[in-house]
PDB file of C-alpha atoms in Angstrom:
ATOM      1  CA  MET A   1      96.652 187.437 160.488  1.00 53.00           C
ATOM      2  CA  LEU A   2     100.227 186.810 161.555  1.00 53.00           C
ATOM      3  CA  GLU A   3      99.870 189.712 163.968  1.00 55.00           C
ATOM      4  CA  ASN A   4      96.758 188.098 165.390  1.00 54.00           C
ATOM      5  CA  TYR A   5      98.633 184.839 165.819  1.00 53.00           C
ATOM      6  CA  LEU A   6     101.614 186.428 167.531  1.00 54.00           C
ATOM      7  CA  HIS A   7      99.270 188.145 169.966  1.00 55.00           C
ATOM      8  CA  SER A   8      97.002 185.243 170.705  1.00 52.00           C
ATOM      9  CA  LYS A   9      99.394 182.372 169.957  1.00 53.00           C
ATOM     10  CA  GLY A  10      96.120 180.537 169.670  1.00 54.00           C
ATOM     11  CA  GLU A  11      95.039 177.447 167.819  1.00 60.00           C
ATOM     12  CA  GLU A  12      92.392 179.502 166.078  1.00 61.00           C
ATOM     13  CA  ALA A  13      94.865 181.750 164.277  1.00 62.00           C
ATOM     14  CA  LEU A  14      96.885 178.666 163.374  1.00 63.00           C
ATOM     15  CA  TYR A  15      93.775 177.145 161.850  1.00 68.00           C
ATOM     16  CA  LEU A  16      93.204 180.333 159.839  1.00 66.00           C
ATOM     17  CA  GLY A  17      96.771 180.005 158.574  1.00 64.00           C
ATOM     18  CA  GLN A  18      96.025 176.509 157.345  1.00 69.00           C
ATOM     19  CA  GLN A  19      92.973 177.735 155.466  1.00 72.00           C
ATOM     20  CA  PHE A  20      95.067 180.513 154.004  1.00 72.00           C
ATOM     21  CA  SER A  21      97.740 178.154 152.763  1.00 72.00           C
ATOM     22  CA  ARG A  22      95.060 176.128 151.004  1.00 76.00           C
ATOM     23  CA  SER A  23      93.831 179.178 149.110  1.00 78.00           C
ATOM     24  CA  PHE A  24      97.457 180.131 148.363  1.00 80.00           C
ATOM     25  CA  ILE A  25      98.013 176.755 146.718  1.00 77.00           C
ATOM     26  CA  GLU A  26      94.783 177.095 144.745  1.00 78.00           C
ATOM     27  CA  LYS A  27      95.953 180.500 143.534  1.00 80.00           C
ATOM     28  CA  ASN A  28      99.312 179.002 142.529  1.00 80.00           C
ATOM     29  CA  ILE A  29     101.229 181.142 144.999  1.00 84.00           C
ATOM     30  CA  ALA A  30     104.668 179.580 145.300  1.00 86.00           C
ATOM     31  CA  PRO A  31     106.026 178.490 148.696  1.00 86.00           C
ATOM     32  CA  GLU A  32     108.957 180.891 148.318  1.00 87.00           C
ATOM     33  CA  ASP A  33     106.436 183.729 147.988  1.00 88.00           C
ATOM     34  CA  VAL A  34     104.773 182.634 151.223  1.00 85.00           C
ATOM     35  CA  ILE A  35     108.134 182.862 153.003  1.00 87.00           C
ATOM     36  CA  SER A  36     108.754 186.212 151.377  1.00 87.00           C
ATOM     37  CA  ILE A  37     105.376 187.595 152.548  1.00 85.00           C
ATOM     38  CA  HIS A  38     106.071 186.120 155.968  1.00 84.00           C
ATOM     39  CA  LYS A  39     109.470 187.823 156.101  1.00 86.00           C
ATOM     40  CA  THR A  40     107.978 191.228 155.238  1.00 86.00           C
ATOM     41  CA  SER A  41     105.185 190.843 157.805  1.00 82.00           C
ATOM     42  CA  ILE A  42     107.498 189.737 160.568  1.00 82.00           C
ATOM     43  CA  GLU A  43     109.891 192.608 159.868  1.00 84.00           C
ATOM     44  CA  GLU A  44     106.985 195.028 160.186  1.00 83.00           C
ATOM     45  CA  LEU A  45     105.675 193.438 163.369  1.00 81.00           C
ATOM     46  CA  ILE A  46     108.898 192.829 165.263  1.00 80.00           C
ATOM     47  CA  LYS A  47     110.930 195.938 165.680  1.00 78.00           C
ATOM     48  CA  ASP A  48     113.941 194.402 167.440  1.00 79.00           C
ATOM     49  CA  MET A  49     114.410 191.687 164.867  1.00 79.00           C
ATOM     50  CA  PRO A  50     118.099 190.661 164.616  1.00 80.00           C
ATOM     51  CA  ALA A  51     119.442 191.297 161.110  1.00 80.00           C
ATOM     52  CA  ASP A  52     120.645 187.692 160.929  1.00 78.00           C
ATOM     53  CA  VAL A  53     117.074 186.473 161.179  1.00 81.00           C
ATOM     54  CA  SER A  54     116.069 188.556 158.154  1.00 80.00           C
ATOM     55  CA  VAL A  55     119.039 187.182 156.283  1.00 79.00           C
ATOM     56  CA  SER A  56     118.097 183.644 157.278  1.00 81.00           C
ATOM     57  CA  PHE A  57     114.736 184.114 155.590  1.00 85.00           C
ATOM     58  CA  ASP A  58     116.486 184.798 152.294  1.00 83.00           C
ATOM     59  CA  PHE A  59     118.211 181.481 152.703  1.00 81.00           C
ATOM     60  CA  LEU A  60     114.871 179.793 153.349  1.00 85.00           C
ATOM     61  CA  ILE A  61     113.382 181.461 150.271  1.00 87.00           C
ATOM     62  CA  GLU A  62     116.156 180.003 148.105  1.00 83.00           C
ATOM     63  CA  MET A  63     115.516 176.557 149.552  1.00 82.00           C
ATOM     64  CA  MET A  64     111.789 176.839 148.868  1.00 87.00           C
ATOM     65  CA  ILE A  65     112.247 177.789 145.218  1.00 87.00           C
ATOM     66  CA  HIS A  66     112.877 174.147 144.338  1.00 84.00           C
ATOM     67  CA  TYR A  67     109.848 173.044 146.271  1.00 84.00           C
ATOM     68  CA  GLY A  68     107.907 175.608 144.303  1.00 86.00           C
ATOM     69  CA  LEU A  69     109.244 174.243 141.028  1.00 86.00           C
ATOM     70  CA  ALA A  70     108.347 170.669 141.993  1.00 81.00           C
ATOM     71  CA  LEU A  71     104.845 171.829 142.809  1.00 79.00           C
ATOM     72  CA  LYS A  72     104.449 173.698 139.532  1.00 82.00           C
ATOM     73  CA  GLU A  73     105.435 170.561 137.668  1.00 79.00           C
ATOM     74  CA  HIS A  74     102.722 168.746 139.607  1.00 74.00           C
ATOM     75  CA  GLN A  75     100.086 171.294 138.676  1.00 72.00           C
ATOM     76  CA  SER A  76     100.923 171.105 134.977  1.00 78.00           C
ATOM     77  CA  LEU A  77     100.803 167.287 135.164  1.00 73.00           C
ATOM     78  CA  ILE A  78      97.309 167.497 136.613  1.00 71.00           C
ATOM     79  CA  ARG A  79      96.216 169.867 133.873  1.00 74.00           C
ATOM     80  CA  LYS A  80      97.508 167.417 131.257  1.00 76.00           C
ATOM     81  CA  GLN A  81      95.431 164.634 132.772  1.00 71.00           C
ATOM     82  CA  GLU A  82      92.249 166.674 132.820  1.00 67.00           C
TER      83      GLU A  82
ATOM     84  CA  MET B   1     125.596 175.503 156.322  1.00 53.00           C
ATOM     85  CA  LEU B   2     123.184 178.159 157.551  1.00 53.00           C
ATOM     86  CA  GLU B   3     125.921 179.351 159.927  1.00 55.00           C
ATOM     87  CA  ASN B   4     128.273 179.633 156.984  1.00 54.00           C
ATOM     88  CA  TYR B   5     125.678 181.657 155.115  1.00 53.00           C
ATOM     89  CA  LEU B   6     124.979 184.003 158.002  1.00 54.00           C
ATOM     90  CA  HIS B   7     128.701 184.650 158.329  1.00 55.00           C
ATOM     91  CA  SER B   8     129.504 185.065 154.688  1.00 51.00           C
ATOM     92  CA  LYS B   9     126.086 186.195 153.418  1.00 53.00           C
ATOM     93  CA  GLY B  10     127.619 185.035 150.183  1.00 54.00           C
ATOM     94  CA  GLU B  11     126.179 183.784 146.942  1.00 59.00           C
ATOM     95  CA  GLU B  12     128.183 180.611 147.352  1.00 61.00           C
ATOM     96  CA  ALA B  13     126.394 179.546 150.527  1.00 61.00           C
ATOM     97  CA  LEU B  14     123.112 180.397 148.860  1.00 63.00           C
ATOM     98  CA  TYR B  15     124.040 178.140 145.963  1.00 67.00           C
ATOM     99  CA  LEU B  16     124.842 175.342 148.426  1.00 66.00           C
ATOM    100  CA  GLY B  17     121.410 175.854 149.927  1.00 64.00           C
ATOM    101  CA  GLN B  18     119.838 175.374 146.516  1.00 69.00           C
ATOM    102  CA  GLN B  19     121.725 172.127 146.021  1.00 72.00           C
ATOM    103  CA  PHE B  20     120.615 171.036 149.469  1.00 72.00           C
ATOM    104  CA  SER B  21     116.986 171.722 148.749  1.00 72.00           C
ATOM    105  CA  ARG B  22     117.232 169.573 145.632  1.00 76.00           C
ATOM    106  CA  SER B  23     118.538 166.636 147.648  1.00 77.00           C
ATOM    107  CA  PHE B  24     115.846 167.297 150.271  1.00 79.00           C
ATOM    108  CA  ILE B  25     113.153 166.975 147.624  1.00 76.00           C
ATOM    109  CA  GLU B  26     114.735 163.778 146.272  1.00 78.00           C
ATOM    110  CA  LYS B  27     114.729 162.346 149.785  1.00 80.00           C
ATOM    111  CA  ASN B  28     111.052 163.301 150.154  1.00 80.00           C
ATOM    112  CA  ILE B  29     111.770 165.712 152.977  1.00 84.00           C
ATOM    113  CA  ALA B  30     108.662 167.855 153.371  1.00 86.00           C
ATOM    114  CA  PRO B  31     108.865 171.676 153.135  1.00 86.00           C
ATOM    115  CA  GLU B  32     107.485 171.981 156.681  1.00 87.00           C
ATOM    116  CA  ASP B  33     110.438 169.865 157.878  1.00 87.00           C
ATOM    117  CA  VAL B  34     112.850 172.247 156.130  1.00 85.00           C
ATOM    118  CA  ILE B  35     111.306 175.162 158.036  1.00 87.00           C
ATOM    119  CA  SER B  36     111.452 173.141 161.234  1.00 87.00           C
ATOM    120  CA  ILE B  37     115.162 172.349 160.745  1.00 84.00           C
ATOM    121  CA  HIS B  38     115.721 175.992 159.863  1.00 83.00           C
ATOM    122  CA  LYS B  39     113.957 177.120 163.045  1.00 86.00           C
ATOM    123  CA  THR B  40     116.097 174.843 165.232  1.00 85.00           C
ATOM    124  CA  SER B  41     119.313 175.973 163.530  1.00 82.00           C
ATOM    125  CA  ILE B  42     118.499 179.639 163.762  1.00 82.00           C
ATOM    126  CA  GLU B  43     117.579 179.312 167.441  1.00 83.00           C
ATOM    127  CA  GLU B  44     120.951 177.707 168.093  1.00 82.00           C
ATOM    128  CA  LEU B  45     122.843 180.315 166.085  1.00 80.00           C
ATOM    129  CA  ILE B  46     121.115 183.501 167.197  1.00 80.00           C
ATOM    130  CA  LYS B  47     121.127 183.896 170.936  1.00 78.00           C
ATOM    131  CA  ASP B  48     119.097 187.106 171.144  1.00 78.00           C
ATOM    132  CA  MET B  49     116.267 185.828 169.024  1.00 79.00           C
ATOM    133  CA  PRO B  50     112.942 187.435 169.938  1.00 80.00           C
ATOM    134  CA  ALA B  51     110.422 184.820 171.139  1.00 80.00           C
ATOM    135  CA  ASP B  52     107.898 186.103 168.596  1.00 78.00           C
ATOM    136  CA  VAL B  53     110.195 185.106 165.756  1.00 81.00           C
ATOM    137  CA  SER B  54     110.316 181.525 167.028  1.00 80.00           C
ATOM    138  CA  VAL B  55     106.551 181.532 167.299  1.00 79.00           C
ATOM    139  CA  SER B  56     106.243 182.907 163.779  1.00 82.00           C
ATOM    140  CA  PHE B  57     108.134 179.902 162.458  1.00 85.00           C
ATOM    141  CA  ASP B  58     105.446 177.617 163.889  1.00 83.00           C
ATOM    142  CA  PHE B  59     102.949 179.573 161.878  1.00 82.00           C
ATOM    143  CA  LEU B  60     105.065 179.138 158.757  1.00 85.00           C
ATOM    144  CA  ILE B  61     105.366 175.403 159.422  1.00 87.00           C
ATOM    145  CA  GLU B  62     101.578 175.099 159.517  1.00 83.00           C
ATOM    146  CA  MET B  63     101.326 176.965 156.223  1.00 82.00           C
ATOM    147  CA  MET B  64     103.895 174.706 154.585  1.00 86.00           C
ATOM    148  CA  ILE B  65     102.125 171.495 155.600  1.00 87.00           C
ATOM    149  CA  HIS B  66      99.661 171.943 152.755  1.00 84.00           C
ATOM    150  CA  TYR B  67     102.439 172.607 150.292  1.00 84.00           C
ATOM    151  CA  GLY B  68     104.018 169.390 151.553  1.00 86.00           C
ATOM    152  CA  LEU B  69     100.792 167.495 150.957  1.00 86.00           C
ATOM    153  CA  ALA B  70     100.434 168.861 147.425  1.00 81.00           C
ATOM    154  CA  LEU B  71     103.995 167.778 146.710  1.00 79.00           C
ATOM    155  CA  LYS B  72     103.439 164.287 148.089  1.00 82.00           C
ATOM    156  CA  GLU B  73     100.472 163.911 145.806  1.00 79.00           C
ATOM    157  CA  HIS B  74     102.729 164.913 142.915  1.00 73.00           C
ATOM    158  CA  GLN B  75     105.334 162.319 143.808  1.00 72.00           C
ATOM    159  CA  SER B  76     102.780 159.528 143.991  1.00 78.00           C
ATOM    160  CA  LEU B  77     101.377 160.624 140.600  1.00 73.00           C
ATOM    161  CA  ILE B  78     104.844 160.341 139.101  1.00 71.00           C
ATOM    162  CA  ARG B  79     105.334 156.889 140.577  1.00 74.00           C
ATOM    163  CA  LYS B  80     102.035 155.778 139.027  1.00 76.00           C
ATOM    164  CA  GLN B  81     103.186 156.945 135.609  1.00 71.00           C
ATOM    165  CA  GLU B  82     106.487 155.106 135.822  1.00 67.00           C
TER     166      GLU B  82
END
């Protein structure tokens, strides 16, 4: 899907990404995992990727872990209310 | 801070990033904004960045928008309970 987007750079692939993120949230996939999957995909797709960019993704993953935790808290709150 | 991390690749800078993300969440900064800031920083820092990598960040930003929305919902739930 990311490959499709990089090739087309189109709105359509972007829309697919949005749909995907919705199903990720429903499946309780953490935002840091999304970045991690993204990192792996981009490393496979782009052969001349500067090492610093890969490293920068690790930084982003760390930052997202707290967002993931905040979200998890939210999901358990919702379960309590149900 | 990201520059520091790229240079040192150290645990310390990673720890700073974690602290940062906590203050981002407290200030209601959305995860898609974190990626956006990250994209701008990395483009400034890495001169030989492949265009596809920049484009891939836009894709990631779109994905994070839904995580941001889920988080916002969480924060308004908490405010209601207070």
